[in-house]
Every structure is written in structure tokens, then in C-alpha cells.
Coordinates of C-alpha atoms in Angstrom, one line a residue:
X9 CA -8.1 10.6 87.3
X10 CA -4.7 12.9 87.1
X11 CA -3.7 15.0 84.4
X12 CA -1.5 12.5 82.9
X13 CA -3.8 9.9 83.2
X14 CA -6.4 11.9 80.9
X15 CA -3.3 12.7 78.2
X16 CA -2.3 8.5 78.6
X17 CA -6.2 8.0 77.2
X18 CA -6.3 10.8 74.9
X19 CA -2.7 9.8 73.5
X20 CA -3.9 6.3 73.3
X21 CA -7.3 7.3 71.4
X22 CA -4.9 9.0 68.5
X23 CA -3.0 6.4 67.8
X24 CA -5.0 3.4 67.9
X25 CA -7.6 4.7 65.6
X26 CA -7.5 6.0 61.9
X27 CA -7.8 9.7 62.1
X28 CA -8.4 12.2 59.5
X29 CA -6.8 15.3 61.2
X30 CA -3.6 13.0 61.3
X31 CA -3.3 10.7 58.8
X32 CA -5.4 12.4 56.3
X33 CA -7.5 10.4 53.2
X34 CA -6.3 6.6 54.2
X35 CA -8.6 7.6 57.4
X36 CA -11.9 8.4 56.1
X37 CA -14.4 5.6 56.7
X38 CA -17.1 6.4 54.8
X39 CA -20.8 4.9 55.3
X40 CA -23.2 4.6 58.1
X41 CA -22.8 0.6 59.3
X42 CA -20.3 1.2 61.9
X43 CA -21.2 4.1 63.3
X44 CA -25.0 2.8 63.2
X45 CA -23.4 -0.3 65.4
X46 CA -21.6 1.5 67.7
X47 CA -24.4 3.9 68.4
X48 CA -26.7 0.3 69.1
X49 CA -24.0 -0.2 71.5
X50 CA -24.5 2.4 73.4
X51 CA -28.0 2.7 73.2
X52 CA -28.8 5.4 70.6
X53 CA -28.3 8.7 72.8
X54 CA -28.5 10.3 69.5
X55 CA -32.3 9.8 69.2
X56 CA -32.8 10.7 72.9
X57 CA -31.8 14.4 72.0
X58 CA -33.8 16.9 69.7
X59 CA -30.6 17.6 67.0
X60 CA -29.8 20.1 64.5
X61 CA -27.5 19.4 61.6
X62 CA -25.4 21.7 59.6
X63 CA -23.3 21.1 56.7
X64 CA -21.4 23.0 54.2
X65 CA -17.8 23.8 52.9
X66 CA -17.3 26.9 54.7
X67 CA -19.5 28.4 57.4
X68 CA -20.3 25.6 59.2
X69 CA -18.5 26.1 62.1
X70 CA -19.4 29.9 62.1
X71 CA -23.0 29.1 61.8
X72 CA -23.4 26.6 64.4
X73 CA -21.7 28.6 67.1
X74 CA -23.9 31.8 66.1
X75 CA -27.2 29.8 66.6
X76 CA -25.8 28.1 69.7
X77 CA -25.2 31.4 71.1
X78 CA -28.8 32.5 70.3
X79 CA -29.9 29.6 71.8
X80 CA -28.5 29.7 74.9
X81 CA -29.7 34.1 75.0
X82 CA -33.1 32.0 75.0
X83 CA -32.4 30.1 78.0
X84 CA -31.7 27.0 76.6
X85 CA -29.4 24.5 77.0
X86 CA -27.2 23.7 74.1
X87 CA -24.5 21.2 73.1
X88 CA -22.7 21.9 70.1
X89 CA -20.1 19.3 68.4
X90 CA -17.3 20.8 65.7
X91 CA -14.3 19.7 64.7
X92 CA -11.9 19.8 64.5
X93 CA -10.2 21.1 67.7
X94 CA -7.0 24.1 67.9
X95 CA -5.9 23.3 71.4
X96 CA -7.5 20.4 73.2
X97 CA -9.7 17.3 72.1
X98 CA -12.5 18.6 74.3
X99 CA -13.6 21.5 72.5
X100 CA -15.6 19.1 70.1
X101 CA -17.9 19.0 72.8
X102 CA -19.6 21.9 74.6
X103 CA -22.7 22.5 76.5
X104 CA -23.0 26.1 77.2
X105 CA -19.9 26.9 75.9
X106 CA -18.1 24.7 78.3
X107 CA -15.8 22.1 77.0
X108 CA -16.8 18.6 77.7
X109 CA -16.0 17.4 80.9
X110 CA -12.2 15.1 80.7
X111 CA -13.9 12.8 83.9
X112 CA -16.4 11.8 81.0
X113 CA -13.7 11.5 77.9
X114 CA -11.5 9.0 80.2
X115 CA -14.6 7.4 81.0
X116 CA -16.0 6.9 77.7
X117 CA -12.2 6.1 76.4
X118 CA -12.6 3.3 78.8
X119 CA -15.7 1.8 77.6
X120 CA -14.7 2.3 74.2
X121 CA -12.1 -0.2 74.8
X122 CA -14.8 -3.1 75.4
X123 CA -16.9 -2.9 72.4
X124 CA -17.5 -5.7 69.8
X125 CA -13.5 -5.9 67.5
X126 CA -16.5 -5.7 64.3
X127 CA -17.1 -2.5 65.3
X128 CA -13.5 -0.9 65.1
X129 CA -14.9 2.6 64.8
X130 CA -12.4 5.6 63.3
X131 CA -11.2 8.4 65.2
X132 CA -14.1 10.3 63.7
X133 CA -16.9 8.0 64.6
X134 CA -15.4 7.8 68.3
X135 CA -16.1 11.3 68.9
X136 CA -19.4 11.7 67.3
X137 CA -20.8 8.4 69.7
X138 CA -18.9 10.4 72.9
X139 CA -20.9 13.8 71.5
X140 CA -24.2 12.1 71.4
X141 CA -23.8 10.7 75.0
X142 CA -22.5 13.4 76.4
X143 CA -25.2 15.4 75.5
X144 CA -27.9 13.1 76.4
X145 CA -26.3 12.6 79.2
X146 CA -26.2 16.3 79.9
X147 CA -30.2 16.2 79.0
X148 CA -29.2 19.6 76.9
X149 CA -32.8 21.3 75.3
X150 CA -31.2 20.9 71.8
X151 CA -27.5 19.4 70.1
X152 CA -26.1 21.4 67.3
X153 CA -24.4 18.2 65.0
X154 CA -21.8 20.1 62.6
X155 CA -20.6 17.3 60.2
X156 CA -17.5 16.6 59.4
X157 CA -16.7 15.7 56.2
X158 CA -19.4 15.7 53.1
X159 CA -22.6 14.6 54.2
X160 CA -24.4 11.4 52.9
X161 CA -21.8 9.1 54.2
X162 CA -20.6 11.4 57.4
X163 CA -21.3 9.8 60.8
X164 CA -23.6 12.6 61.8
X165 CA -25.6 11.8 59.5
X166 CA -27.5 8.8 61.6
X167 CA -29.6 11.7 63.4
X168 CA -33.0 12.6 62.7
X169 CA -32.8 16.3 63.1
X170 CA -35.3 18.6 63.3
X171 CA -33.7 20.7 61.0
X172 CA -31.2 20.8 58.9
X173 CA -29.0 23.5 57.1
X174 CA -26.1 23.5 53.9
X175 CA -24.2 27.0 54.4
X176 CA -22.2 26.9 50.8
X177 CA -20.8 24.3 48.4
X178 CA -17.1 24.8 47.4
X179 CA -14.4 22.9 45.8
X180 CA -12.4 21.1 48.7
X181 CA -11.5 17.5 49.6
X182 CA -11.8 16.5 46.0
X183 CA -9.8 13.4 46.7
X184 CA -13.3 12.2 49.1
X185 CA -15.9 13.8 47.5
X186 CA -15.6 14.4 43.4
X187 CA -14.4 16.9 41.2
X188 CA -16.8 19.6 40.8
X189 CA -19.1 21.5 42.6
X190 CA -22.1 19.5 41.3
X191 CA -20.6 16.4 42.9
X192 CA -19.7 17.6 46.1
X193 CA -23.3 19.2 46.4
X194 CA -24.8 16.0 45.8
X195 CA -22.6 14.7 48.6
X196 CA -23.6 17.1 51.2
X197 CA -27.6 17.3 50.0
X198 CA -27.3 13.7 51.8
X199 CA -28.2 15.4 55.4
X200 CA -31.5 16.4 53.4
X201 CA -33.8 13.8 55.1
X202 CA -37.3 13.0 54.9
X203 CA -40.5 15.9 56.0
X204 CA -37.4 17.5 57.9
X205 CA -36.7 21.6 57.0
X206 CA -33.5 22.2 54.9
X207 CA -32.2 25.7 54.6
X208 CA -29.6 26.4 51.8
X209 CA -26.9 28.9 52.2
X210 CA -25.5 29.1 48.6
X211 CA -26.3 31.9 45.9
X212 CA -24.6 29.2 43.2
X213 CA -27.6 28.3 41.1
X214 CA -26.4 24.9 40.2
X215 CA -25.9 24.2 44.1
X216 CA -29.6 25.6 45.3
X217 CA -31.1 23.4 42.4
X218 CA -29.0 20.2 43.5
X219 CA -30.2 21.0 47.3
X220 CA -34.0 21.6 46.3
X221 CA -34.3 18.5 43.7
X222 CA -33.2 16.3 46.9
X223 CA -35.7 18.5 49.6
X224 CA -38.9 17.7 46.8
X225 CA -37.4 13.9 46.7
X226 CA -37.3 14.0 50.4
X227 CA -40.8 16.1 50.7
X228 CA -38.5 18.4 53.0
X229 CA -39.3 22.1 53.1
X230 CA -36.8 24.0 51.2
X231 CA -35.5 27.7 52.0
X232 CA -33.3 29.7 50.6
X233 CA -31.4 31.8 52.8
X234 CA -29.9 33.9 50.4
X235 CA -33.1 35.5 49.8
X236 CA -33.0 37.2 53.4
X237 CA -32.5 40.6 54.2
X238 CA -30.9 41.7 57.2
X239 CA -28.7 44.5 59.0
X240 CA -27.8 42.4 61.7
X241 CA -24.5 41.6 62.5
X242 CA -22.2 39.7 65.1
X243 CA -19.2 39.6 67.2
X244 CA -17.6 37.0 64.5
X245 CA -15.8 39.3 62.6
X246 CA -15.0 38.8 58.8
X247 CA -17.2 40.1 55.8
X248 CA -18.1 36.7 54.7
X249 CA -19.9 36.4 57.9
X250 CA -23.1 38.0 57.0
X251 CA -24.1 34.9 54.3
X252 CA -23.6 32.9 57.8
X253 CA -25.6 35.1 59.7
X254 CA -28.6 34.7 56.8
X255 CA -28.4 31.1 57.4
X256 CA -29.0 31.3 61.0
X257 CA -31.5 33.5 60.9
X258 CA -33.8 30.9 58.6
X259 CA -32.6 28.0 61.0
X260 CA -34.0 30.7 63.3
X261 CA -37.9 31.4 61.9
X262 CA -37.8 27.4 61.0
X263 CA -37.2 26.4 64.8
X264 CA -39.6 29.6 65.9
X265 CA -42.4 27.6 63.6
X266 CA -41.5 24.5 65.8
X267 CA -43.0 26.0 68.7
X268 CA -39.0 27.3 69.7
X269 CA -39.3 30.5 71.7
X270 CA -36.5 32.8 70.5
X271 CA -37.5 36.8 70.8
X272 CA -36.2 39.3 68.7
X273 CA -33.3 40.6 71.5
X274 CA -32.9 36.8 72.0
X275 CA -31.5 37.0 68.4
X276 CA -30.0 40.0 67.6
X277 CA -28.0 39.7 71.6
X278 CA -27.1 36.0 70.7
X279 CA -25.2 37.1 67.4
X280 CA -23.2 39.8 69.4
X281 CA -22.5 37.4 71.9
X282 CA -20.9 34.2 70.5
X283 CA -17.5 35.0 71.4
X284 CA -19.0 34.9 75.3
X285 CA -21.3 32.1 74.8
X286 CA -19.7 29.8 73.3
X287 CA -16.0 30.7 73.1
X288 CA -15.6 30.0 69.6
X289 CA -12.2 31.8 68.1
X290 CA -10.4 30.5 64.6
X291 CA -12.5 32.6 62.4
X292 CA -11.2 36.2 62.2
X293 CA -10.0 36.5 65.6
X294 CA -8.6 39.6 66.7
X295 CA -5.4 38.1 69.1
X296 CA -4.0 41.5 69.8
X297 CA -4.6 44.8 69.0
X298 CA -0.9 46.1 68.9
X299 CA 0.4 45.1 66.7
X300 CA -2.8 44.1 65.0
X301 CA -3.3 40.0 64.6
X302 CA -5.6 38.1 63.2
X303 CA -6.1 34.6 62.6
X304 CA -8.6 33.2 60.6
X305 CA -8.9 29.0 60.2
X306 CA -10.1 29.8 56.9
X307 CA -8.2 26.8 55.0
X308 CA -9.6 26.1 51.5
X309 CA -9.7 28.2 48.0
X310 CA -13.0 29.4 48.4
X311 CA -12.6 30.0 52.3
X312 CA -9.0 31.7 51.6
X313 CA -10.3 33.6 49.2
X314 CA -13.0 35.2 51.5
X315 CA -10.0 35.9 54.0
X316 CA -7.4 37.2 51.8
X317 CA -9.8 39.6 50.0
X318 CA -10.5 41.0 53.2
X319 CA -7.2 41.5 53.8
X320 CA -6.2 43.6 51.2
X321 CA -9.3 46.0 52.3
X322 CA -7.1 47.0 55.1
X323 CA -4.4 49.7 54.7
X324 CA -1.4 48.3 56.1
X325 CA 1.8 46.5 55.4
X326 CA 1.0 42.7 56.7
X327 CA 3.0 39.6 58.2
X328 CA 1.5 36.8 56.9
X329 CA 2.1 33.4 58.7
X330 CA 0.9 30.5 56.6
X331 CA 1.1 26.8 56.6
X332 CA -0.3 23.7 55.0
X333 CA -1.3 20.0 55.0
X334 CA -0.3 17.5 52.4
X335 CA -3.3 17.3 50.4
X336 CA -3.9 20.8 50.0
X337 CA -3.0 22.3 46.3
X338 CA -0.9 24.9 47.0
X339 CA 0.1 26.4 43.4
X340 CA -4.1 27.5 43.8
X341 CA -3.5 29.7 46.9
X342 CA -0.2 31.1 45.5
X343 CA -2.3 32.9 42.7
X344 CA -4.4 34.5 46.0
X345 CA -1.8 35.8 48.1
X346 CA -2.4 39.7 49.3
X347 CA -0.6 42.5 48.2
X348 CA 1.9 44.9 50.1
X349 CA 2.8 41.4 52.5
X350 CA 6.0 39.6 53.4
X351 CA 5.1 36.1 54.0
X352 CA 6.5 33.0 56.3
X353 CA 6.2 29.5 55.6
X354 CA 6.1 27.3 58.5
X355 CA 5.3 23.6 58.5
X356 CA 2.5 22.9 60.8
X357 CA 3.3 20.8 63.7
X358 CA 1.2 17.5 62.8
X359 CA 1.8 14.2 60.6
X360 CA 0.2 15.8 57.9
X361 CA 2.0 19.3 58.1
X362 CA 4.1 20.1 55.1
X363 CA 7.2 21.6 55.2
X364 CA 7.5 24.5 53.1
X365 CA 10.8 23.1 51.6
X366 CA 8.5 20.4 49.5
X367 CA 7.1 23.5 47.9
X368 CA 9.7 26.1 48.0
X369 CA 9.8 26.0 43.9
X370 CA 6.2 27.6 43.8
X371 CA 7.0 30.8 46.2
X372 CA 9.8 31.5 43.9
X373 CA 7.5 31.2 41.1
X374 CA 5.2 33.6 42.7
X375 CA 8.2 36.4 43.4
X376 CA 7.0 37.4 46.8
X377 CA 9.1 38.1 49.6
X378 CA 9.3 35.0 51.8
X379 CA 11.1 33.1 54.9
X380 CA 11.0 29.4 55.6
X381 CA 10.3 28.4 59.0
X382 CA 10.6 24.9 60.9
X383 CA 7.2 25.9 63.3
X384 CA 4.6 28.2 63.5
X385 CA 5.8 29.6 66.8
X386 CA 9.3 30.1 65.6
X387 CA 7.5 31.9 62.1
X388 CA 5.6 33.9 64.7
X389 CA 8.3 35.3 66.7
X390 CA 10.3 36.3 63.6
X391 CA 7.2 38.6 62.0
X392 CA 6.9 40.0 65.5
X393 CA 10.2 41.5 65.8
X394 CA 9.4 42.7 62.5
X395 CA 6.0 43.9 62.9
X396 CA 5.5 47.7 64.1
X397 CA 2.4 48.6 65.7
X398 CA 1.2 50.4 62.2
X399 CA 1.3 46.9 60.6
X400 CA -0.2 43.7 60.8
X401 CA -0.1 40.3 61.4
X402 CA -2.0 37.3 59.9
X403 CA -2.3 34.0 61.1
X404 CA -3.5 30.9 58.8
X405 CA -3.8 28.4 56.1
X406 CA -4.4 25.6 58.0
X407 CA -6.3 24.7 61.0
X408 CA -3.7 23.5 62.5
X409 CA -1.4 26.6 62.0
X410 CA -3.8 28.5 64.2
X411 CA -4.1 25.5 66.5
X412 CA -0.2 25.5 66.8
X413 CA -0.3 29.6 67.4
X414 CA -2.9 29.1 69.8
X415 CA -1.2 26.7 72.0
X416 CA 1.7 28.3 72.2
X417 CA 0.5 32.1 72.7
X418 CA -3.1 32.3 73.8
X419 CA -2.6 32.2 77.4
X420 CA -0.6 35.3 77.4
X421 CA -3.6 37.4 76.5
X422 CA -6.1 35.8 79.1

């Protein structure tokens, strides 16, 4: 297989099947039939592997990369499935910290291309069948499952894990999954299944209670991890880390009651060590030191809000690169926006990217000081021939804004 071989099946994987990171709502299948066929088809990997599922609005992606990391400070082998990806389509899929092997995604592209035309799986569903099999194949000790959108009707949620875990419920993807936090909790208490540990992330009262009415219904063992105290901390940087850390740390005793052996240095070394372990970045990541920048995938209200807060804790005049998709409701961040900044709108480089143009009305509204870029990259140069090494730059919004800054600048710094 040659390089352009690999981008031929990965190019041809994008556009023949509805995707959410592209084409947004129109490509969210929800419900379990399809994916519960095309697993069948390939012979259920995903109950030949001892799973672990974590869902939430925030902090999922956090959370599972911490526990992976612990994990592997254990000696174990670990696959861990996120999406979605910055760079390449093969970070979904790690074992050890390694992305999946691209001999296997060609492969498995391949064989998707003979399976029964009922089926016709989304872009989504695709992936989470090539995680399972990948890990099975693999024979990892245990698969972290992140889901990918809600819960109930997600296509992770056809595993039988041996524990499961909600880090926070926040307002996002109203369009999918209702209008209010107590509707969107009820979507993602769906992972909560039968006799199998849930641990619950969110000090909102009316979230715990939705989360522990559906554990007693499901005679699942309910813990709050909100309850924990703890000093320790990790190498993901970011404030709002330490309610993921709290999280992990009950998935933690939970597994350790399953007969799991993870020491005290397993854990408190695995939580320094997830950058190394797992090479997980998108969540506060420090991409240079002069001048100072950050990006942070950070992408909702509740997430931005987290991130922005943050940022006006440190003393410096900022850069701030932002971008968003077409669904996201824009005039809500506006009222968020850090102090003592100079901002620039770029239009990330997907289907879904919206150009700052469409939206122009509300940064005059807010009377901040702003430019309008056609990319990230081109956003990016400008606030770094602005930037002096007292300042600061800040990369995010979107996903895919830090995905598009990534591609273009991370190899410099490695």
C-alpha cells in the first residue's frame, strides 16, 4: 500500500458516507440497528474485548486519555477510541498511544466495501466497527469507548462495559439532543446499563439525580465523583481539569474492586504522564513558550467558558484566534470573550466552517477589536507578527480551528 493509496481510501471513506464532522446534523444516524448489523458482520469484536465507556459534554476526551495513561503506568495494554481527529483519521484509534496502523484502515476500508447495501453504515458507525476490530485484533487488556455524540442512541453504546462514566452535562447539540440540561442528561444516562458501575462527574443536582434514577432502574452502582477529595494533578493543563481528574480516580477504585491492579505511583505517575502515554494535545496545550500559545479544543458554552475564564487569570495582553462551525450559536460566546484581547476570525477550513463574514454584525455589536481572516493559518501568522514575547496567543473555538493550526505548524516544534 503507498501513501496515496492510503489518502485514495481515506478520501473515499469521507465522501461516500454521511459524516458528522463534515456535513453536520443531516449526518447523525441515530439508533443501534445498523451498527448492531454491521458489528454481526464482522463478528462482534466488541464483546471479545473488556470495554470501558465514557460519556459527557466536556471532559470526555480528557478523562479517557488520563485513565489510559494510568493504565498503561500499570502495564497494561490499552486502546482508546476519540473523536474526532486534529490531523489524521488515525488518531481515533490508539493502542499505547500509537495511532492505528494505516495497513489495517486500507484493509478494513476494503472490506467495508463488501458488506450487505442494508447496512449502509455512517461515517461514524464505520469507525467505531474499525475501533472494535482493531483492538480485538490487537488483543489489548482493556478498550477505552469515548462516545460520540449523546449516549442512548450513540454507536458505542452496543458494548457491555465493565464500567461506565458521565463526566458533566451541558447545553450543546441542542438540535440532536433537546433543549435543556434535563433532556440532554437523559440522553447520555443511556450508557447507564444493567449491574454495570456508573460514575457521575456533574455537581448539577438535577443531572446527578437524572444519572442515579436511571443506575437504581438499571440496579447499576452509582458514584458520585464530585464527592472526592484529591491533590493530585496532571500534565493536562487547564483548571477545569481537576473535576476530570475526580472522575478518573472513581473509574480508578471501581476497576481496583474488579480485581484491576493499579498501585498508588501507578496513578499519581499515569496522571503526570498522559502527554507521553498517550499523546493527547487539543486541551490546553502549551505550543510554544515564546511567545506564549495555547490551544485548547474547548468548543461549546460551557467548555468555552472553562477556557476563557482561565484566560483572563493570566496577566497578559492576548491574540486570540477563533473560529466556528455552522451550528454553533455564536451571539452566546460573544457575551464570553476575554478582556485586554484583540481577536481574529478565521473560517475553519472544513464544509461546515463558517466564515466570519456571515457573522461580522455580532463582533461589531460586541465593540472588540477584531480582524477577519480567510484561514486559520493565515489568522495565525498575522497575531504572530503582532505578538511580543510578553503576550500571548490563544488558539480555538472549534475543533477544527486547532486541527487546521496543527496541521499546518506542529511539525516545526518536534
Amino acid at each position: 500500500m503507498t501513501n496515496e493509496q492510503y489518502q485514495e481510501a481515506i478520501d473515499w471513506l469521507f465522501i461516500q458516507m454521511p459524516n458528522y464532522q463534515i456535513d453536520g446534523q443531516k449526518a447523525y444516524k441515530p439508533g443501534l440497528d445498523n451498527i448492531t448489523k454491521l458489528c454481526a458482520f464482522f463478528g462482534n469484536p466488541q464483546d471479545k474485548i473488556k470495554c470501558i465507556h465514557i460519556g459527557g459534554t466536556n471532559g470526555k476526551g480528557s478523562s479517557s486519555n488520563m485513565l489510559a495513561s494510568v493504565l498503561q503506568e500499570s502495564g497494561y495494554k490499552v486502546g482508546l477510541y476519540n473523536s474526532p481527529h486534529l490531523i489524521d483519521f488515525t488518531e481515533r484509534i490508539k493502542v499505547n498511544g500509537k495511532n492505528c496502523n494505516k495497513e489495517f484502515v486500507f484493509d478494513f476500508i476494503q472490506k467495508l466495501k463488501t458488506i450487505p447495501e442494508d447496512i449502509r453504515p455512517s461515517f461514524f458507525e464505520f469507525t467505531t466497527i474499525m475501533a472494535f476490530e482493531y483492538f480485538y485484533q490487537q488483543q489489548v487488556d482493556f478498550a477505552i469507548i469515548e462516545v460520540g455524540l449523546g449516549g442512548r442512541l450513540d454507536s458505542t453504546n452496543i458494548i457491555k462495559p465493565l464500567i461506565s462514566a458521565i463526566t458533566n452535562v451541558q447545553l450543546d447539540h441542542q438540535n440532536i439532543l433537546g433543549d435543556t440540561i434535563a433532556e440532554i442528561a437523559t440522553e447520555k444516562a443511556g450508557i447507564v446499563k444493567n449491574n454495570t458501575p456508573i460514575i457521575s462527574g456533574d455537581e448539577n443536582e438535577v443531572v446527578k439525580n437524572i444519572i442515579r434514577e436511571k443506575a437504581i432502574k438499571e440496579n447499576a452502582p452509582f458514584i458520585d465523583a464530585t464527592l472526592i477529595e484529591t491533590d493530585l494533578t496532571s500534565d493536562l493543563k487547564g483548571n477545569y481539569q481537576q473535576k476530570n481528574i475526580r472522575v478518573v480516580l472513581a473509574l480508578v477504585e471501581e476497576l481496583k474492586k474488579q480485581q484491576v491492579d493499579i498501585s498508588d505511583q501507578n496513578l499519581e505517575k499515569g496522571l503526570l504522564s498522559v502527554h507521553h502515554h498517550t499523546g493527547f494535545i487539543g486541551r490546553w496545550f502549551e505550543f510554544s513558550k515564546n511567545p506564549l500559545t495555547i490551544c485548547d479544543t474547548g468548543h461549546n458554552q460551557a467548555g468555552l467558558e472553562y477556557v476563557f475564564s482561565q484566560l483572563n487569570s493570566i496577566d497578559r495582553h492576548k491574540h486570540i484566534i477563533l473560529g466556528f462551525v455552522n451550528d454553533k450559536k455564536i451571539d452566546e460566546v460573544m457575551n464570553l470573550l476575554p478582556e485586554n484581547s484583540e481577536f481574529y476570525f478565521a473560517k475553519p477550513s472544513i464544509n461546515r466552517g463558517r466564515h466570519p463574514e456571515d457573522y461580522e454584525n455580532l463582533l461589531k455589536e460586541a465593540k472588540i477589536f477584531y480582524k477577519i481572516f480567510n484561514s486559520v493559518q493565515e489568522a495565525y501568522l498575522s497575531a504572530k507578527e503582532q505578538c511580543t514575547n510578553e503576550e500571548m496567543i490563544f488558539i480555538g473555538g472549534s475543533n477544527f480551528v486547532v486541527g487546521d493550526f496543527l496541521e499546518k505548524n506542529l511539525e516545526i516544534t518536534e
